[in-house]
PDB file of C-alpha atoms in Angstrom:
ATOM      1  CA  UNK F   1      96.227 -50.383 116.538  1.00  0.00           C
ATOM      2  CA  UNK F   2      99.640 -51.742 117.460  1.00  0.00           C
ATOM      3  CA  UNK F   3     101.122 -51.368 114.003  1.00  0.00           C
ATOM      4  CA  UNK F   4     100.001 -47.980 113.852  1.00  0.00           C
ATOM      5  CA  UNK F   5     101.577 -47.364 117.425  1.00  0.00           C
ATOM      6  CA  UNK F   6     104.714 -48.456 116.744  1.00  0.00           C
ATOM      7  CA  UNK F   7     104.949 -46.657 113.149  1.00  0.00           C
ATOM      8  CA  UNK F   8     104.157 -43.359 114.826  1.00  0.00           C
ATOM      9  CA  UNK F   9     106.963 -43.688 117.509  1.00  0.00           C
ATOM     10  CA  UNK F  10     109.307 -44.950 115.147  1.00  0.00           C
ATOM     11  CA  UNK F  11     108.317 -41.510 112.422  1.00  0.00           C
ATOM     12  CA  UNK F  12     109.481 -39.382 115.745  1.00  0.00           C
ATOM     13  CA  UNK F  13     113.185 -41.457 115.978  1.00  0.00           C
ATOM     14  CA  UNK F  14     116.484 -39.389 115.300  1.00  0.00           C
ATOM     15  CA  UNK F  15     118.250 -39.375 111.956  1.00  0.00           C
ATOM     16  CA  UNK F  16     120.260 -41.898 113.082  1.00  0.00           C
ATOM     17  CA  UNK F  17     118.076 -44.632 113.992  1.00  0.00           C
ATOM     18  CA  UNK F  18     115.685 -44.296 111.091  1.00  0.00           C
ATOM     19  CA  UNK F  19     117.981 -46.098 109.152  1.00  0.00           C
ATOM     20  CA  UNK F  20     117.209 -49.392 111.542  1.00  0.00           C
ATOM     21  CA  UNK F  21     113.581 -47.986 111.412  1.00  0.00           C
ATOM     22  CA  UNK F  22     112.492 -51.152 109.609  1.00  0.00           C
ATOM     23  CA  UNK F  23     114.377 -53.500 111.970  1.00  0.00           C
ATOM     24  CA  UNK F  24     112.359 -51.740 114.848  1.00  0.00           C
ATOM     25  CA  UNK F  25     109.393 -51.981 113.731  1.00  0.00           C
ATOM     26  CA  UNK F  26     109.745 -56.344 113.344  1.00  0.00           C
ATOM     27  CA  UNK F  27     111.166 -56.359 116.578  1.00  0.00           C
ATOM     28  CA  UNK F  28     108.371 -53.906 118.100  1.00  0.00           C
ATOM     29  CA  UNK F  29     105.543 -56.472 116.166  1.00  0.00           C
ATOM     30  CA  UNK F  30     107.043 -59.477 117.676  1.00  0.00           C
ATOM     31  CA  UNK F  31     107.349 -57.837 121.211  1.00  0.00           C
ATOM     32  CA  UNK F  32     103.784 -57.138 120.689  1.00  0.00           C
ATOM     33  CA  UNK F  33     102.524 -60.215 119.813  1.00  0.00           C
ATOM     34  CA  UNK F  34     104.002 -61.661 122.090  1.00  0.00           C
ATOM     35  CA  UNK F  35     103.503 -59.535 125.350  1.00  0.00           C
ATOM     36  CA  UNK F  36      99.727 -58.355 124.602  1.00  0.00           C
ATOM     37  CA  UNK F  37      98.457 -61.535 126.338  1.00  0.00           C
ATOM     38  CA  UNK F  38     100.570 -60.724 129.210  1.00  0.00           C
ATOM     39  CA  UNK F  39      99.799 -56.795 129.285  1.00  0.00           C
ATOM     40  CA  UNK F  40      95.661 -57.404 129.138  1.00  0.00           C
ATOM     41  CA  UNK F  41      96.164 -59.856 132.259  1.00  0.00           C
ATOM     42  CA  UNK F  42      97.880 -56.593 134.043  1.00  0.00           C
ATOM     43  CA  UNK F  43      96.407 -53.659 132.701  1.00  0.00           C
ATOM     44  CA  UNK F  44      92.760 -55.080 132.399  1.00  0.00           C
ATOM     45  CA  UNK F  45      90.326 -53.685 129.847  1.00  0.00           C
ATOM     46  CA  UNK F  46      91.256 -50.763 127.874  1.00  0.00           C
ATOM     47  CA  UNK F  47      89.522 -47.712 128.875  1.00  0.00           C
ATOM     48  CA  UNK F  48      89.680 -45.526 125.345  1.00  0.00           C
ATOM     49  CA  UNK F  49      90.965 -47.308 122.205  1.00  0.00           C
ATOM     50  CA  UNK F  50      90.523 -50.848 121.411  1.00  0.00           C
ATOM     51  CA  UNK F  51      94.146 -52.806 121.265  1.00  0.00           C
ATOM     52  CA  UNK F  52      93.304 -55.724 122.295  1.00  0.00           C
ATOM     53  CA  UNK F  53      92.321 -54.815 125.676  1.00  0.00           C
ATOM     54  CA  UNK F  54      95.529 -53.238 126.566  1.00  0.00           C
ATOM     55  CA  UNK F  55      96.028 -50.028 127.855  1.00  0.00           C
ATOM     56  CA  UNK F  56      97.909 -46.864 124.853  1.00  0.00           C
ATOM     57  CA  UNK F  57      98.986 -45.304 127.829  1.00  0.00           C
ATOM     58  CA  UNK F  58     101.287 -48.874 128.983  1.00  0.00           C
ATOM     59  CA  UNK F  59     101.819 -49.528 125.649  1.00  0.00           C
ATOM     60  CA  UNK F  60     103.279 -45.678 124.920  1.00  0.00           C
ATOM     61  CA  UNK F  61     104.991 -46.269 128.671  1.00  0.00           C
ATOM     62  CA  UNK F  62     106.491 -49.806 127.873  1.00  0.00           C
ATOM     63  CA  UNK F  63     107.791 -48.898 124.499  1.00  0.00           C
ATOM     64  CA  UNK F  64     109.706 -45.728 125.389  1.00  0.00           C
ATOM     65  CA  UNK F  65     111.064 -47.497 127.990  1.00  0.00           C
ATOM     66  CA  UNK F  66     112.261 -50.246 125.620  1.00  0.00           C
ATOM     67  CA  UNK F  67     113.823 -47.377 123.120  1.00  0.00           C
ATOM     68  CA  UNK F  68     115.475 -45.825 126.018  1.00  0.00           C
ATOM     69  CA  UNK F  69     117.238 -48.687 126.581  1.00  0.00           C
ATOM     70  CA  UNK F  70     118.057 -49.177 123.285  1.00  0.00           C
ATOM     71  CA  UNK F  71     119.844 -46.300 123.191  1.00  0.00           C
ATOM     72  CA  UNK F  72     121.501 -46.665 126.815  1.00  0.00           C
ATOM     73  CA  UNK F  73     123.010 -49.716 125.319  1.00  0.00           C
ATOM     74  CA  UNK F  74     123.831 -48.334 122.000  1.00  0.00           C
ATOM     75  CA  UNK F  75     126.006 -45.147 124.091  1.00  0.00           C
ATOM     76  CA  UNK F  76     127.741 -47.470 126.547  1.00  0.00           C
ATOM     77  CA  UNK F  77     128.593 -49.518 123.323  1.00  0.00           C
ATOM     78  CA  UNK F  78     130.221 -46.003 121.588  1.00  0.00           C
ATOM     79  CA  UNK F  79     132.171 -44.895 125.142  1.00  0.00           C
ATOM     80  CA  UNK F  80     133.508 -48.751 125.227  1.00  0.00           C
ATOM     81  CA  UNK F  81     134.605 -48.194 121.696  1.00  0.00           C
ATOM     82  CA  UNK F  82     136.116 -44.630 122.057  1.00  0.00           C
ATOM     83  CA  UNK F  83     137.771 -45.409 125.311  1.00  0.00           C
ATOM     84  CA  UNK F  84     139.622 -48.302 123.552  1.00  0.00           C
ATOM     85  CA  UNK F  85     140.313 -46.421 120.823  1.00  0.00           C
ATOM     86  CA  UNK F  86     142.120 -43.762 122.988  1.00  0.00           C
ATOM     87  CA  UNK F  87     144.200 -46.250 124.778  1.00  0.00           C
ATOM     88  CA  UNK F  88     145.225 -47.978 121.172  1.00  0.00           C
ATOM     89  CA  UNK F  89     146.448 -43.926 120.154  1.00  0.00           C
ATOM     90  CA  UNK F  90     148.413 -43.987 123.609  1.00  0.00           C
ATOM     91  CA  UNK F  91     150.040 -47.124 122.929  1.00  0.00           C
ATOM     92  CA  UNK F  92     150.844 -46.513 119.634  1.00  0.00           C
ATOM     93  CA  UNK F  93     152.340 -43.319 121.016  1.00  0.00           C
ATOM     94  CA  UNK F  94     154.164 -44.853 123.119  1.00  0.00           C
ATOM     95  CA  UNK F  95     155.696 -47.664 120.592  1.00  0.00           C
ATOM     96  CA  UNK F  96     156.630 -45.589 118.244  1.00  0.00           C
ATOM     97  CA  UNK F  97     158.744 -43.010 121.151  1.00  0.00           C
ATOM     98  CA  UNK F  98     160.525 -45.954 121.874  1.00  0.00           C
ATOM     99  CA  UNK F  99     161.534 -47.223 118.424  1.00  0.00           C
ATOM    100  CA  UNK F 100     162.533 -43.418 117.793  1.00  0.00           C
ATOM    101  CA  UNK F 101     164.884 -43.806 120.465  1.00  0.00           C
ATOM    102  CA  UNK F 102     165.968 -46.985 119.667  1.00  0.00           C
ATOM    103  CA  UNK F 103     166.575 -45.972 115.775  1.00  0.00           C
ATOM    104  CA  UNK F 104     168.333 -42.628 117.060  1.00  0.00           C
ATOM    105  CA  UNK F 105     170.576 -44.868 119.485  1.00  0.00           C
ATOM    106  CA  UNK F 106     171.291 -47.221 116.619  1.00  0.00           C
ATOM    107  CA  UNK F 107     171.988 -44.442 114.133  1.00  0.00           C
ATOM    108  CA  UNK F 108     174.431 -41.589 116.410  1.00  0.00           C
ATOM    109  CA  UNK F 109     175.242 -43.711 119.716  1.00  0.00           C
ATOM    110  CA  UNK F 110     174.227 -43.103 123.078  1.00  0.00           C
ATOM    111  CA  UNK F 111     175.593 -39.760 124.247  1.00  0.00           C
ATOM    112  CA  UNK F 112     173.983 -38.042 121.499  1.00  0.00           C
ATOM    113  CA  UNK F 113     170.287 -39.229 121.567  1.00  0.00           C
ATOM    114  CA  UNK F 114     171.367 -38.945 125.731  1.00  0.00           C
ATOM    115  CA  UNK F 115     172.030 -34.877 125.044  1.00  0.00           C
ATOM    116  CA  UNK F 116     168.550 -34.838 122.791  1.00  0.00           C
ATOM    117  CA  UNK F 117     166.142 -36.119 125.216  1.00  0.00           C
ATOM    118  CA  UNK F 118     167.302 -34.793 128.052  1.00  0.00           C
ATOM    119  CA  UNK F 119     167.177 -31.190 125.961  1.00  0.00           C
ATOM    120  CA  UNK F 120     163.502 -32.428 124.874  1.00  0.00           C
ATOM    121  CA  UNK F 121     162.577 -32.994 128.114  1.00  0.00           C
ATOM    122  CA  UNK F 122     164.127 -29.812 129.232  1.00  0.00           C
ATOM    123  CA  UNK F 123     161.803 -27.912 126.759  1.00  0.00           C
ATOM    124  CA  UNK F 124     158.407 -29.710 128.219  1.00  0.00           C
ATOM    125  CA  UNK F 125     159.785 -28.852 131.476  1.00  0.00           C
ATOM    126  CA  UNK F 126     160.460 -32.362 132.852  1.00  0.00           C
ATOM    127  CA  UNK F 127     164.232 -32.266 133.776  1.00  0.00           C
ATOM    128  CA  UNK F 128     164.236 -31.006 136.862  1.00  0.00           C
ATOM    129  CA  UNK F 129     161.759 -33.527 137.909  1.00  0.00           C
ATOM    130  CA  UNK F 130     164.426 -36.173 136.552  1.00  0.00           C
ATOM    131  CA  UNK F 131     167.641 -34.149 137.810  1.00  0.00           C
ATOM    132  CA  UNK F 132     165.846 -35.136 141.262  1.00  0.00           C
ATOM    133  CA  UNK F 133     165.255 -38.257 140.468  1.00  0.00           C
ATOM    134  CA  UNK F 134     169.039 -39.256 139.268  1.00  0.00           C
ATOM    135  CA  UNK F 135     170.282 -37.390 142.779  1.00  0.00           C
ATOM    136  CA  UNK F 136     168.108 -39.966 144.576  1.00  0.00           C
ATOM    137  CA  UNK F 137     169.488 -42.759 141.941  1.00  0.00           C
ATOM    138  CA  UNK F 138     172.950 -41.871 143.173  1.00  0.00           C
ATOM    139  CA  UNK F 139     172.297 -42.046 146.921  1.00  0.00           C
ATOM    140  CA  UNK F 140     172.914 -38.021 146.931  1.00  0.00           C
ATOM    141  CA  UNK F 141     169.896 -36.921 149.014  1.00  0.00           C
ATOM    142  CA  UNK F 142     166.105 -38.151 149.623  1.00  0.00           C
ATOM    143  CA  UNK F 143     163.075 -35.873 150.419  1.00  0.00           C
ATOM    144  CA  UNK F 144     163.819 -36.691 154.324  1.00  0.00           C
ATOM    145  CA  UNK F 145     167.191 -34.847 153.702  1.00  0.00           C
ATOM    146  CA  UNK F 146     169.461 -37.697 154.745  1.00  0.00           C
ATOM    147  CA  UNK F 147     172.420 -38.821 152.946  1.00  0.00           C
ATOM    148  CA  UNK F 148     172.363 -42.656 151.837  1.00  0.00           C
ATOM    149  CA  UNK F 149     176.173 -42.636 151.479  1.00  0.00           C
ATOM    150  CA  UNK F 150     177.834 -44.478 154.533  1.00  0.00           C
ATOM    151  CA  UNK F 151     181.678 -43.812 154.699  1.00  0.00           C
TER     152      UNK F 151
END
């Protein structure tokens, strides 16, 4: 009764997981044979179907729990992965920004690539954020309104 179980849960699994659907079902036999000792001793005697005097209705309970774990583990497994993934694109972002500027610093000089980021940054809106923070640099003026400069 329990190989018939499992190969009717395992006919109702998503495209995906059919592919392992042979893999389940050896893993689903040895959790059987080896928990339907323990499941008689807590369920007691079987009330419709023979299976070994364990209940379908545990059975049907402790295998979809078991396969929603499965996949629980399976999507925190794919986030891991994509979250890594997106901070490997960031950093390569980042890397190659920085040997742009270098190679543009190496190939026209300072003031140049100087006048190209800043108008870069002026077209994604970020100079005056900048412009504030080179007054503060300087000692011009903080956000308290104070002047830094002793005479």
């Amino acid at each position: 009764m329990a190989d018939e179980l499992v190969k009717q849960l395992l006919s109702q699994l998503p495209p995906p997981l059919n592919l392992v659907s042979a893999q389940l079902a050896a893993v689903a036999k040895c959790a059987f044979s080896i928990a339907t000792p323990v499941l008689s001793l807590i369920s007691g005697p079987a009330t419709t179907v023979d299976t070994n005097g364990v209940s379908p209705m545990l059975i049907n309970t402790l295998l979809l729990i078991l396969i929603v774990t499965f996949l629980l583990k399976l999507v925190s497994a794919v986030s891991r992965w994509m979250y890594n993934m997106v901070l490997t694109v960031i950093r390569i972002a980042l890397y190659f920004g920085l040997f742009a500027v270098a190679w543009s610093i190496y190939n026209r000089g300072f003031s140049s690539t100087k006048e190209d980021v800043l108008e870069f940054l002026e077209t994604v809106g970020a100079n005056e954020h900048l412009e504030k923070l080179a007054q503060q640099a300087a000692g011009a003026t903080y956000s308290s309104g104070r002047s830094t400069k002793r005479g």
